[in-house]
Every structure is written in structure tokens, then in C-alpha cells.
Amino acid sequence: MAGLKSWAEKGRVLAYDETQKITFANVGRLFASLEPGPALDAMDKLFENLLNGIRASPYNFPGTAYRCAVQSRKKLGAIFRAKLEEKKIHNRDSDANDDLMDGLMKIKDEEGNRLSDDEVIDNIVSLIVAGYKSTAMAAMWAVYHLAKYPNVLKKLREENMALSKERNGGFITSEDVASLKYTNKAVEESIRVANIAAFVFRTAVRDVEYQGYIFPKGWTIVPWVRYMHTNPEHFDDPLTFNPDRWNEPAKPGTYLVFGGGSRICAGNMLARIQLALFIHHLTVRYKWELVNPDAPIIYLSHPRPSDKGEVIVSKI
Ligand code: HEM
């Protein structure tokens, strides 16, 4: 809520940058009770370096994105280790279970073994890498499309204002989120059109025949899921932002925004809840318009408007 308030105070913001700040503040708090401020901003920069290095060629010498990522990962490890040591002292005599790090420190397998400190830190870093920019980008596309589809925004406002009135404009619960039927459809549609993961990787564990082609055992297969979600055979008028298409579930095998099978995105429900909360607070209190509605879209590394979704924002 504080993040959105700052949008209206600034009056003109880049949705791409601002949704990242909001999402990072959320995951920082949820995962390790990190509060917004200069320290969190510094960590945000380290995560950005880390993400840039994930796709870079692995040349570990000065000046490369890979080396910068390796160094940033070490610094992040040290920050989370300090947090973990602090928690060990603080939580010794209490049953605190306030954030994901507390949960990971306590979790035991069937034989009573706990995760090592390194494993706790690895999990936190990996989950932030997987869940931070992805959720932020879906939120940015929600801002963008709701500015372009006033009829959708109107319906969202009606639904969310009714709930907000019941809750006196305050926080809403997970049960409330489940009751926001149209909002949840808008969340799904934002994720579909965002097409954050263009593809997923799979290995053929046996010879597979598909439409007359044989994929031999051991081959790497790259299903191009972005194509699935923009294929008119799967979704009517696929480039239109239409939450009502989710009155019916997608046809089997046509919707893989979170991947599928045993490796399906572990954070898909968290992402959906975060997006519903974001849309709730945005639509209830603010109005906004795109500065450059016709800005071209850049597709690499992930789709975004070339002007980073610049918007003029004010309180309703
Ligand atoms: C809109 C937001 C998100 C999108 C579009 C997204 C998309 C994906 C995709 C496509 C995969 C690959 C799945 C596969 O290979 O079948 C994946 C994996 C994963 N995601 Fe997400 N994700 C999002 C948010 C999150 C969040 C919030 C978290 C955690 C906090 C998260 C954690 C993970 C993890 C741990 C994996 C690896 C799962 C495994 O290999 O077992 N993701 N995600």
C-alpha cells in the first residue's frame, strides 16, 4: 500500500521499475523480514546483477556479467547469513515463525534432519530469483492493460470497491481474495498476456512420437509456451486482454504459464495472491493513464513496453 501511495505522490512513474520495487519489498518482508530502505535497495541491485549473469556466458574475469553475478551472489549470501545468525539468537527461546527463513530453519524431513545454513540461504536466494521479477512483470502488464481496457477496469473497481467498503478501506484476507471472482480472472489474464516464461526445458526420458516426429530418449525439448498462449486455436482473439475468457478453464495442454507436471512453478499460488492484492489496492484508490499508449514492445529478455510503461497516476 505504501508503494502505491508513492506512485500518486510522484505523479508520473515507470510501471516497470515501480512494480519491481513493490514486489521486492513484499518478498523481502515475506521471506526474511527485511524492511524497505537503503539496505533493501542495495540487495535489489545485487539481485539484478545475479539475474543478468544467469543468462550470460560463464567467463569469470573482470568486467563480465557472469563475474558480477558471482560476486553479487557472494554478497547476498553474506547478508542472508548475518540475518540467519541474528535469527538463531533471537529465536532461541521463542517459537517465532514469522517468515520463510524461520520456516526453512525449522523444517525437518521424516528422519528429523534439518536443512544446513547454506541450504536455507540457497533456498531463499533461489526463491527470490524465481519469484521476484516474474511477479513484478505480471503486475506491470496488469497496470498497462487496465489502462488500455477501461471496461475491464470499471468492473474491477466495482468488485474491489464493494469489498473495500466492507473492510473499511483496510487490509483484506486470503478468504477475501478468493471471493474476488472477476479480479482473479484479471490476474490470470495478466499472467497469460505477460508471457513471462517464453519456454520451459524438458528431457525426453524415452523415445517420444509427436505428430509424426520422433524425439529420441535423452534429447532436450523446449516447448515454446509463449506461442501456446498467443495461438488463436487455443485462445479466441488471443492478443485481447479479456478476463472473461476465464469463465471457462483453458483447454487441456494449452496453458503452461507456470510450466507443468512435477516441476510446475512452486510459487504459482503466491504469485496469484500477490497480483490480486496489487490489483485490489490499485483499483480501489488510484486512477492512471499511459503516457505512450503506442510505445513499441521489446521482447528480450522479457516482453515490456519500450518506455517501461510510463504512467500518470493520481488518487481517485
Ligand atoms: C507470475 C509469476 C511467475 C511466473 C510466470 C512463473 C513461471 C515459472 C515457470 C514457467 C517455471 C518453470 C516450470 C516448469 O519447468 O514446468 C517456474 C518454476 C519455478 N518457480 Fe515460478 N513463476 C512465477 C512466480 C514464482 C514465485 C512467486 C516463486 C516463489 C516465491 C516461484 C518459484 C519457482 C520455483 C522454485 C520454480 C522451480 C520449480 C521446480 O523446478 O521444481 N515462481 N516458474
mmCIF file of C-alpha atoms and ligand atoms in Angstrom:
data_model
loop_
_atom_site.group_PDB
_atom_site.id
_atom_site.type_symbol
_atom_site.label_atom_id
_atom_site.label_comp_id
_atom_site.label_asym_id
_atom_site.label_seq_id
_atom_site.Cartn_x
_atom_site.Cartn_y
_atom_site.Cartn_z
ATOM 1 C CA MET A 1 0.000 0.000 0.000
ATOM 2 C CA ALA A 2 2.881 2.373 0.832
ATOM 3 C CA GLY A 3 4.464 1.620 -2.547
ATOM 4 C CA LEU A 4 1.307 2.573 -4.430
ATOM 5 C CA LYS A 5 0.899 5.725 -2.329
ATOM 6 C CA SER A 6 4.345 6.835 -3.502
ATOM 7 C CA TRP A 7 3.221 6.469 -7.159
ATOM 8 C CA ALA A 8 0.477 9.041 -6.644
ATOM 9 C CA GLU A 9 2.872 11.315 -4.756
ATOM 10 C CA LYS A 10 5.347 11.211 -7.643
ATOM 11 C CA GLY A 11 2.526 11.637 -10.156
ATOM 12 C CA ARG A 12 4.429 10.124 -13.079
ATOM 13 C CA VAL A 13 6.221 6.765 -12.770
ATOM 14 C CA LEU A 14 7.634 3.908 -14.805
ATOM 15 C CA ALA A 15 5.387 0.939 -14.013
ATOM 16 C CA TYR A 16 8.202 -1.477 -14.919
ATOM 17 C CA ASP A 17 10.529 -0.073 -12.243
ATOM 18 C CA GLU A 18 7.889 0.615 -9.629
ATOM 19 C CA THR A 19 6.222 -2.827 -9.713
ATOM 20 C CA GLN A 20 9.681 -4.271 -9.119
ATOM 21 C CA LYS A 21 10.184 -2.092 -6.044
ATOM 22 C CA ILE A 22 6.799 -3.137 -4.640
ATOM 23 C CA THR A 23 7.357 -6.837 -5.332
ATOM 24 C CA PHE A 24 10.866 -6.798 -3.900
ATOM 25 C CA ALA A 25 9.629 -5.104 -0.725
ATOM 26 C CA ASN A 26 6.922 -7.807 -0.451
ATOM 27 C CA VAL A 27 9.235 -10.773 -0.943
ATOM 28 C CA GLY A 28 11.895 -9.192 1.323
ATOM 29 C CA ARG A 29 9.361 -8.975 4.129
ATOM 30 C CA LEU A 30 7.737 -12.364 3.494
ATOM 31 C CA PHE A 31 10.952 -14.316 3.056
ATOM 32 C CA ALA A 32 13.332 -12.754 5.591
ATOM 33 C CA SER A 33 11.501 -9.918 7.411
ATOM 34 C CA LEU A 34 13.616 -7.342 5.560
ATOM 35 C CA GLU A 35 12.186 -3.850 5.810
ATOM 36 C CA PRO A 36 12.209 -1.336 2.916
ATOM 37 C CA GLY A 37 15.110 1.119 2.997
ATOM 38 C CA PRO A 38 18.621 1.661 1.626
ATOM 39 C CA ALA A 39 19.817 -1.849 2.651
ATOM 40 C CA LEU A 40 16.963 -3.478 0.727
ATOM 41 C CA ASP A 41 17.633 -1.209 -2.263
ATOM 42 C CA ALA A 42 21.261 -2.381 -2.268
ATOM 43 C CA MET A 43 20.085 -6.007 -2.229
ATOM 44 C CA ASP A 44 17.741 -5.282 -5.116
ATOM 45 C CA LYS A 45 20.764 -4.174 -7.166
ATOM 46 C CA LEU A 46 22.644 -7.362 -6.197
ATOM 47 C CA PHE A 47 19.697 -9.496 -7.338
ATOM 48 C CA GLU A 48 19.591 -7.602 -10.617
ATOM 49 C CA ASN A 49 23.295 -8.383 -11.172
ATOM 50 C CA LEU A 50 22.643 -12.012 -10.295
ATOM 51 C CA LEU A 51 19.772 -12.290 -12.769
ATOM 52 C CA ASN A 52 21.811 -10.645 -15.541
ATOM 53 C CA GLY A 53 24.543 -13.229 -15.003
ATOM 54 C CA ILE A 54 22.203 -16.216 -15.178
ATOM 55 C CA ARG A 55 21.905 -15.834 -18.950
ATOM 56 C CA ALA A 56 25.499 -14.690 -19.537
ATOM 57 C CA SER A 57 28.336 -16.832 -20.901
ATOM 58 C CA PRO A 58 30.318 -18.192 -17.931
ATOM 59 C CA TYR A 59 33.539 -16.148 -18.392
ATOM 60 C CA ASN A 60 34.785 -15.361 -14.911
ATOM 61 C CA PHE A 61 37.058 -12.395 -15.491
ATOM 62 C CA PRO A 62 36.743 -8.709 -14.543
ATOM 63 C CA GLY A 63 34.063 -6.792 -16.410
ATOM 64 C CA THR A 64 31.850 -9.748 -17.361
ATOM 65 C CA ALA A 65 28.193 -10.076 -16.345
ATOM 66 C CA TYR A 66 28.967 -13.591 -15.105
ATOM 67 C CA ARG A 67 31.705 -12.414 -12.700
ATOM 68 C CA CYS A 68 29.482 -9.591 -11.466
ATOM 69 C CA ALA A 69 26.739 -12.179 -10.781
ATOM 70 C CA VAL A 70 29.142 -14.488 -8.904
ATOM 71 C CA GLN A 71 30.321 -11.596 -6.732
ATOM 72 C CA SER A 72 26.777 -10.368 -6.134
ATOM 73 C CA ARG A 73 25.708 -13.882 -5.091
ATOM 74 C CA LYS A 74 28.548 -13.959 -2.529
ATOM 75 C CA LYS A 75 27.450 -10.607 -1.101
ATOM 76 C CA LEU A 76 23.823 -11.745 -0.928
ATOM 77 C CA GLY A 77 24.949 -14.949 0.805
ATOM 78 C CA ALA A 78 26.777 -12.868 3.429
ATOM 79 C CA ILE A 79 23.731 -10.624 4.024
ATOM 80 C CA PHE A 80 21.370 -13.589 4.444
ATOM 81 C CA ARG A 81 23.915 -15.401 6.647
ATOM 82 C CA ALA A 82 24.030 -12.398 9.000
ATOM 83 C CA LYS A 83 20.229 -12.426 9.097
ATOM 84 C CA LEU A 84 20.221 -16.150 9.814
ATOM 85 C CA GLU A 85 22.736 -15.810 12.685
ATOM 86 C CA GLU A 86 20.648 -12.975 14.109
ATOM 87 C CA LYS A 87 17.572 -15.197 13.983
ATOM 88 C CA LYS A 88 19.391 -18.077 15.700
ATOM 89 C CA ILE A 89 19.994 -15.842 18.725
ATOM 90 C CA HIS A 90 16.644 -14.106 18.618
ATOM 91 C CA ASN A 91 14.546 -17.243 18.047
ATOM 92 C CA ARG A 92 16.437 -19.476 20.507
ATOM 93 C CA ASP A 93 13.831 -19.076 23.228
ATOM 94 C CA SER A 94 10.822 -18.380 21.076
ATOM 95 C CA ASP A 95 8.713 -20.253 18.595
ATOM 96 C CA ALA A 96 8.902 -17.429 16.046
ATOM 97 C CA ASN A 97 7.666 -18.424 12.615
ATOM 98 C CA ASP A 98 7.342 -15.061 11.039
ATOM 99 C CA ASP A 99 8.866 -15.537 7.614
ATOM 100 C CA LEU A 100 10.067 -18.117 5.131
ATOM 101 C CA MET A 101 13.572 -18.167 6.616
ATOM 102 C CA ASP A 102 12.136 -19.135 10.043
ATOM 103 C CA GLY A 103 10.163 -21.903 8.348
ATOM 104 C CA LEU A 104 13.185 -23.228 6.432
ATOM 105 C CA MET A 105 15.334 -23.147 9.585
ATOM 106 C CA LYS A 106 12.807 -25.318 11.428
ATOM 107 C CA ILE A 107 11.600 -27.703 8.743
ATOM 108 C CA LYS A 108 12.603 -31.383 9.263
ATOM 109 C CA ASP A 109 12.456 -34.427 6.986
ATOM 110 C CA GLU A 110 10.964 -37.802 8.003
ATOM 111 C CA GLU A 111 14.207 -38.672 9.842
ATOM 112 C CA GLY A 112 14.283 -35.394 11.759
ATOM 113 C CA ASN A 113 17.124 -33.830 9.705
ATOM 114 C CA ARG A 114 17.105 -30.083 9.251
ATOM 115 C CA LEU A 115 18.476 -28.030 6.341
ATOM 116 C CA SER A 116 22.049 -26.765 6.733
ATOM 117 C CA ASP A 117 22.562 -22.985 6.954
ATOM 118 C CA ASP A 118 23.863 -22.974 3.373
ATOM 119 C CA GLU A 119 20.756 -24.812 2.176
ATOM 120 C CA VAL A 120 18.456 -22.311 3.919
ATOM 121 C CA ILE A 121 20.316 -19.422 2.257
ATOM 122 C CA ASP A 122 20.373 -21.148 -1.160
ATOM 123 C CA ASN A 123 16.621 -21.690 -0.961
ATOM 124 C CA ILE A 124 15.921 -18.067 -0.054
ATOM 125 C CA VAL A 125 18.130 -16.719 -2.871
ATOM 126 C CA SER A 126 16.675 -19.165 -5.424
ATOM 127 C CA LEU A 127 13.078 -18.402 -4.485
ATOM 128 C CA ILE A 128 13.683 -14.668 -4.787
ATOM 129 C CA VAL A 129 15.367 -15.186 -8.172
ATOM 130 C CA ALA A 130 12.391 -17.274 -9.357
ATOM 131 C CA GLY A 131 9.620 -15.209 -7.841
ATOM 132 C CA TYR A 132 10.635 -11.569 -7.807
ATOM 133 C CA LYS A 133 10.911 -10.186 -11.352
ATOM 134 C CA SER A 134 8.349 -12.654 -12.712
ATOM 135 C CA THR A 135 5.600 -11.419 -10.383
ATOM 136 C CA ALA A 136 6.665 -7.793 -10.895
ATOM 137 C CA MET A 137 6.406 -8.141 -14.666
ATOM 138 C CA ALA A 138 2.905 -9.604 -14.449
ATOM 139 C CA ALA A 139 1.932 -6.644 -12.220
ATOM 140 C CA MET A 140 3.400 -4.205 -14.752
ATOM 141 C CA TRP A 141 1.322 -5.793 -17.530
ATOM 142 C CA ALA A 142 -1.789 -5.525 -15.341
ATOM 143 C CA VAL A 143 -1.174 -1.759 -14.977
ATOM 144 C CA TYR A 144 -0.618 -1.484 -18.742
ATOM 145 C CA HIS A 145 -3.663 -3.463 -19.845
ATOM 146 C CA LEU A 146 -6.049 -1.960 -17.319
ATOM 147 C CA ALA A 147 -5.121 1.462 -18.681
ATOM 148 C CA LYS A 148 -5.941 0.210 -22.184
ATOM 149 C CA TYR A 149 -9.186 -1.598 -21.272
ATOM 150 C CA PRO A 150 -11.376 0.854 -19.273
ATOM 151 C CA ASN A 151 -14.351 -1.530 -19.417
ATOM 152 C CA VAL A 152 -12.313 -4.166 -17.557
ATOM 153 C CA LEU A 153 -11.045 -1.589 -15.058
ATOM 154 C CA LYS A 154 -14.603 -0.439 -14.364
ATOM 155 C CA LYS A 155 -15.713 -3.977 -13.490
ATOM 156 C CA LEU A 156 -12.648 -4.488 -11.307
ATOM 157 C CA ARG A 157 -13.292 -1.212 -9.464
ATOM 158 C CA GLU A 158 -16.890 -2.180 -8.760
ATOM 159 C CA GLU A 159 -15.899 -5.552 -7.329
ATOM 160 C CA ASN A 160 -12.961 -4.243 -5.296
ATOM 161 C CA MET A 161 -14.642 -1.105 -4.005
ATOM 162 C CA ALA A 162 -17.547 -3.189 -2.690
ATOM 163 C CA LEU A 163 -15.109 -5.345 -0.724
ATOM 164 C CA SER A 164 -13.053 -2.361 0.406
ATOM 165 C CA LYS A 165 -16.185 -0.740 1.810
ATOM 166 C CA GLU A 166 -16.918 -3.865 3.840
ATOM 167 C CA ARG A 167 -13.350 -3.783 5.198
ATOM 168 C CA ASN A 168 -13.347 -0.007 5.852
ATOM 169 C CA GLY A 169 -10.591 0.526 3.272
ATOM 170 C CA GLY A 170 -8.117 -1.643 5.215
ATOM 171 C CA PHE A 171 -6.265 -4.895 4.622
ATOM 172 C CA ILE A 172 -8.082 -7.835 3.075
ATOM 173 C CA THR A 173 -7.657 -11.531 3.925
ATOM 174 C CA SER A 174 -6.884 -14.569 1.778
ATOM 175 C CA GLU A 175 -10.584 -15.538 2.028
ATOM 176 C CA ASP A 176 -11.455 -12.090 0.671
ATOM 177 C CA VAL A 177 -9.053 -12.629 -2.236
ATOM 178 C CA ALA A 178 -10.778 -15.911 -3.067
ATOM 179 C CA SER A 179 -14.121 -14.090 -3.154
ATOM 180 C CA LEU A 180 -12.883 -11.589 -5.792
ATOM 181 C CA LYS A 181 -14.090 -13.634 -8.766
ATOM 182 C CA TYR A 182 -13.539 -11.079 -11.542
ATOM 183 C CA THR A 183 -10.228 -9.910 -10.054
ATOM 184 C CA ASN A 184 -8.888 -13.447 -10.065
ATOM 185 C CA LYS A 185 -9.793 -13.745 -13.745
ATOM 186 C CA ALA A 186 -7.945 -10.464 -14.407
ATOM 187 C CA VAL A 187 -4.936 -11.900 -12.552
ATOM 188 C CA GLU A 188 -4.954 -14.996 -14.766
ATOM 189 C CA GLU A 189 -5.308 -12.866 -17.891
ATOM 190 C CA SER A 190 -2.440 -10.583 -16.798
ATOM 191 C CA ILE A 191 -0.199 -13.621 -16.372
ATOM 192 C CA ARG A 192 -1.271 -15.081 -19.735
ATOM 193 C CA VAL A 193 -0.624 -11.916 -21.712
ATOM 194 C CA ALA A 194 2.605 -11.178 -19.813
ATOM 195 C CA ASN A 195 4.098 -14.413 -21.199
ATOM 196 C CA ILE A 196 6.992 -14.118 -18.791
ATOM 197 C CA ALA A 197 8.491 -17.539 -19.417
ATOM 198 C CA ALA A 198 8.773 -17.902 -23.193
ATOM 199 C CA PHE A 199 9.702 -21.583 -22.886
ATOM 200 C CA VAL A 200 10.466 -24.378 -20.438
ATOM 201 C CA PHE A 201 13.046 -27.156 -20.719
ATOM 202 C CA ARG A 202 12.348 -30.877 -20.627
ATOM 203 C CA THR A 203 14.401 -34.002 -21.343
ATOM 204 C CA ALA A 204 12.845 -36.948 -23.202
ATOM 205 C CA VAL A 205 13.129 -39.866 -20.751
ATOM 206 C CA ARG A 206 12.166 -42.311 -23.537
ATOM 207 C CA ASP A 207 11.686 -42.108 -27.303
ATOM 208 C CA VAL A 208 8.582 -39.966 -27.891
ATOM 209 C CA GLU A 209 6.494 -39.681 -31.061
ATOM 210 C CA TYR A 210 4.687 -36.366 -31.592
ATOM 211 C CA GLN A 211 2.773 -35.545 -34.778
ATOM 212 C CA GLY A 212 4.864 -37.982 -36.792
ATOM 213 C CA TYR A 213 8.229 -36.796 -35.411
ATOM 214 C CA ILE A 214 10.386 -38.910 -33.105
ATOM 215 C CA PHE A 215 12.175 -37.225 -30.212
ATOM 216 C CA PRO A 216 14.844 -39.717 -29.152
ATOM 217 C CA LYS A 217 15.449 -40.520 -25.492
ATOM 218 C CA GLY A 218 17.900 -38.041 -23.948
ATOM 219 C CA TRP A 219 17.052 -35.123 -26.234
ATOM 220 C CA THR A 220 16.365 -31.734 -24.683
ATOM 221 C CA ILE A 221 12.933 -30.443 -25.707
ATOM 222 C CA VAL A 222 11.972 -26.781 -25.452
ATOM 223 C CA PRO A 223 8.179 -26.302 -25.507
ATOM 224 C CA TRP A 224 7.601 -22.723 -26.736
ATOM 225 C CA VAL A 225 4.853 -21.822 -24.291
ATOM 226 C CA ARG A 226 4.582 -18.183 -25.418
ATOM 227 C CA TYR A 227 3.310 -19.491 -28.756
ATOM 228 C CA MET A 228 0.697 -21.657 -26.998
ATOM 229 C CA HIS A 229 -0.726 -18.657 -25.147
ATOM 230 C CA THR A 230 -0.982 -16.482 -28.243
ATOM 231 C CA ASN A 231 -2.329 -19.166 -30.585
ATOM 232 C CA PRO A 232 -5.902 -18.381 -31.761
ATOM 233 C CA GLU A 233 -6.614 -22.112 -31.852
ATOM 234 C CA HIS A 234 -6.187 -22.108 -28.072
ATOM 235 C CA PHE A 235 -7.495 -18.660 -27.082
ATOM 236 C CA ASP A 236 -10.093 -16.615 -29.021
ATOM 237 C CA ASP A 237 -8.650 -13.278 -30.126
ATOM 238 C CA PRO A 238 -5.510 -14.063 -28.114
ATOM 239 C CA LEU A 239 -3.956 -10.587 -28.113
ATOM 240 C CA THR A 240 -7.035 -9.019 -26.482
ATOM 241 C CA PHE A 241 -6.991 -8.606 -22.705
ATOM 242 C CA ASN A 242 -10.218 -10.333 -21.740
ATOM 243 C CA PRO A 243 -10.606 -11.649 -18.171
ATOM 244 C CA ASP A 244 -13.996 -13.139 -19.119
ATOM 245 C CA ARG A 245 -12.253 -15.796 -21.203
ATOM 246 C CA TRP A 246 -11.545 -17.397 -17.798
ATOM 247 C CA ASN A 247 -15.247 -18.105 -17.285
ATOM 248 C CA GLU A 248 -14.144 -21.438 -18.750
ATOM 249 C CA PRO A 249 -10.817 -23.109 -17.937
ATOM 250 C CA ALA A 250 -8.218 -23.272 -20.721
ATOM 251 C CA LYS A 251 -8.309 -26.322 -22.975
ATOM 252 C CA PRO A 252 -6.052 -29.101 -21.616
ATOM 253 C CA GLY A 253 -2.422 -28.678 -22.661
ATOM 254 C CA THR A 254 -2.789 -25.106 -23.917
ATOM 255 C CA TYR A 255 -1.922 -23.106 -20.811
ATOM 256 C CA LEU A 256 1.509 -23.532 -19.295
ATOM 257 C CA VAL A 257 2.346 -20.095 -17.854
ATOM 258 C CA PHE A 258 3.701 -21.812 -14.761
ATOM 259 C CA GLY A 259 5.103 -24.844 -16.592
ATOM 260 C CA GLY A 260 3.582 -28.194 -15.700
ATOM 261 C CA GLY A 261 3.942 -31.628 -14.190
ATOM 262 C CA SER A 262 6.148 -32.277 -11.186
ATOM 263 C CA ARG A 263 8.280 -29.188 -11.906
ATOM 264 C CA ILE A 264 5.361 -26.765 -12.060
ATOM 265 C CA CYS A 265 6.196 -23.350 -10.577
ATOM 266 C CA ALA A 266 6.375 -23.751 -6.794
ATOM 267 C CA GLY A 267 5.253 -20.159 -6.270
ATOM 268 C CA ASN A 268 2.245 -20.039 -8.597
ATOM 269 C CA MET A 269 -0.317 -19.506 -5.828
ATOM 270 C CA LEU A 270 1.849 -16.917 -4.074
ATOM 271 C CA ALA A 271 2.228 -15.025 -7.363
ATOM 272 C CA ARG A 272 -1.541 -15.121 -7.970
ATOM 273 C CA ILE A 273 -2.329 -13.851 -4.447
ATOM 274 C CA GLN A 274 0.247 -11.060 -4.679
ATOM 275 C CA LEU A 275 -1.210 -9.952 -8.003
ATOM 276 C CA ALA A 276 -4.787 -9.993 -6.707
ATOM 277 C CA LEU A 277 -3.759 -7.851 -3.708
ATOM 278 C CA PHE A 278 -1.905 -5.477 -6.002
ATOM 279 C CA ILE A 279 -4.929 -5.073 -8.312
ATOM 280 C CA HIS A 280 -7.225 -4.627 -5.309
ATOM 281 C CA HIS A 281 -5.277 -1.738 -3.770
ATOM 282 C CA LEU A 282 -4.503 -0.164 -7.149
ATOM 283 C CA THR A 283 -8.073 -0.110 -8.460
ATOM 284 C CA VAL A 284 -9.680 0.992 -5.206
ATOM 285 C CA ARG A 285 -7.548 4.089 -4.636
ATOM 286 C CA TYR A 286 -5.903 5.190 -7.879
ATOM 287 C CA LYS A 287 -6.523 6.141 -11.478
ATOM 288 C CA TRP A 288 -3.805 6.170 -14.095
ATOM 289 C CA GLU A 289 -3.153 6.540 -17.808
ATOM 290 C CA LEU A 290 -0.332 5.504 -20.116
ATOM 291 C CA VAL A 291 1.880 8.342 -21.313
ATOM 292 C CA ASN A 292 2.738 6.477 -24.532
ATOM 293 C CA PRO A 293 -0.069 4.001 -25.247
ATOM 294 C CA ASP A 294 1.505 3.103 -28.598
ATOM 295 C CA ALA A 295 5.055 2.548 -27.345
ATOM 296 C CA PRO A 296 6.571 -0.431 -29.188
ATOM 297 C CA ILE A 297 7.020 -3.669 -27.224
ATOM 298 C CA ILE A 298 10.508 -5.059 -26.616
ATOM 299 C CA TYR A 299 10.614 -8.853 -26.389
ATOM 300 C CA LEU A 300 14.075 -9.605 -24.977
ATOM 301 C CA SER A 301 14.849 -10.682 -22.391
ATOM 302 C CA HIS A 302 11.204 -10.442 -21.375
ATOM 303 C CA PRO A 303 8.320 -8.585 -23.038
ATOM 304 C CA ARG A 304 7.889 -4.970 -21.875
ATOM 305 C CA PRO A 305 6.813 -1.650 -23.411
ATOM 306 C CA SER A 306 9.862 0.253 -24.697
ATOM 307 C CA ASP A 307 9.020 3.232 -22.423
ATOM 308 C CA LYS A 308 8.871 0.889 -19.383
ATOM 309 C CA GLY A 309 5.136 1.531 -19.076
ATOM 310 C CA GLU A 310 5.281 5.195 -18.099
ATOM 311 C CA VAL A 311 2.028 6.217 -16.364
ATOM 312 C CA ILE A 312 0.478 9.337 -14.853
ATOM 313 C CA VAL A 313 -1.059 8.342 -11.526
ATOM 314 C CA SER A 314 -3.328 10.162 -9.081
ATOM 315 C CA LYS A 315 -5.655 9.365 -6.193
ATOM 316 C CA ILE A 316 -9.299 8.761 -7.089
HETATM 317 C C1 HEM B 1 3.866 -14.533 -12.413
HETATM 318 C C2 HEM B 1 4.860 -15.059 -11.725
HETATM 319 C C3 HEM B 1 5.583 -16.335 -12.067
HETATM 320 C C4 HEM B 1 5.690 -16.992 -13.270
HETATM 321 C C5 HEM B 1 5.088 -16.604 -14.620
HETATM 322 C C6 HEM B 1 6.489 -18.186 -13.034
HETATM 323 C C7 HEM B 1 6.800 -19.123 -14.008
HETATM 324 C C8 HEM B 1 7.538 -20.267 -13.771
HETATM 325 C C9 HEM B 1 7.842 -21.264 -14.775
HETATM 326 C C10 HEM B 1 7.384 -21.228 -16.237
HETATM 327 C C11 HEM B 1 8.573 -22.228 -14.179
HETATM 328 C C12 HEM B 1 9.136 -23.499 -14.859
HETATM 329 C C13 HEM B 1 8.180 -24.649 -14.560
HETATM 330 C C14 HEM B 1 8.438 -25.895 -15.380
HETATM 331 O O1 HEM B 1 9.563 -26.132 -15.843
HETATM 332 O O2 HEM B 1 7.458 -26.670 -15.572
HETATM 333 C C15 HEM B 1 8.758 -21.855 -12.793
HETATM 334 C C16 HEM B 1 9.474 -22.572 -11.868
HETATM 335 C C17 HEM B 1 9.641 -22.205 -10.556
HETATM 336 N N1 HEM B 1 9.108 -21.095 -9.928
HETATM 337 FE FE1 HEM B 1 7.922 -19.694 -10.776
HETATM 338 N N2 HEM B 1 6.847 -18.218 -11.708
HETATM 339 C C18 HEM B 1 6.317 -17.116 -11.078
HETATM 340 C C19 HEM B 1 6.414 -16.787 -9.732
HETATM 341 C C20 HEM B 1 7.108 -17.531 -8.793
HETATM 342 C C21 HEM B 1 7.178 -17.219 -7.375
HETATM 343 C C22 HEM B 1 6.472 -16.041 -6.689
HETATM 344 C C23 HEM B 1 8.001 -18.163 -6.804
HETATM 345 C C24 HEM B 1 8.423 -18.350 -5.385
HETATM 346 C C25 HEM B 1 8.380 -17.493 -4.473
HETATM 347 C C26 HEM B 1 8.401 -19.079 -7.849
HETATM 348 C C27 HEM B 1 9.204 -20.170 -7.649
HETATM 349 C C28 HEM B 1 9.519 -21.106 -8.617
HETATM 350 C C29 HEM B 1 10.349 -22.275 -8.374
HETATM 351 C C30 HEM B 1 11.014 -22.672 -7.049
HETATM 352 C C31 HEM B 1 10.421 -22.965 -9.594
HETATM 353 C C32 HEM B 1 11.170 -24.268 -9.876
HETATM 354 C C33 HEM B 1 10.239 -25.440 -9.652
HETATM 355 C C34 HEM B 1 10.937 -26.780 -9.898
HETATM 356 O O3 HEM B 1 11.804 -26.864 -10.781
HETATM 357 O O4 HEM B 1 10.579 -27.742 -9.208
HETATM 358 N N3 HEM B 1 7.858 -18.656 -9.043
HETATM 359 N N4 HEM B 1 8.102 -20.649 -12.570
#
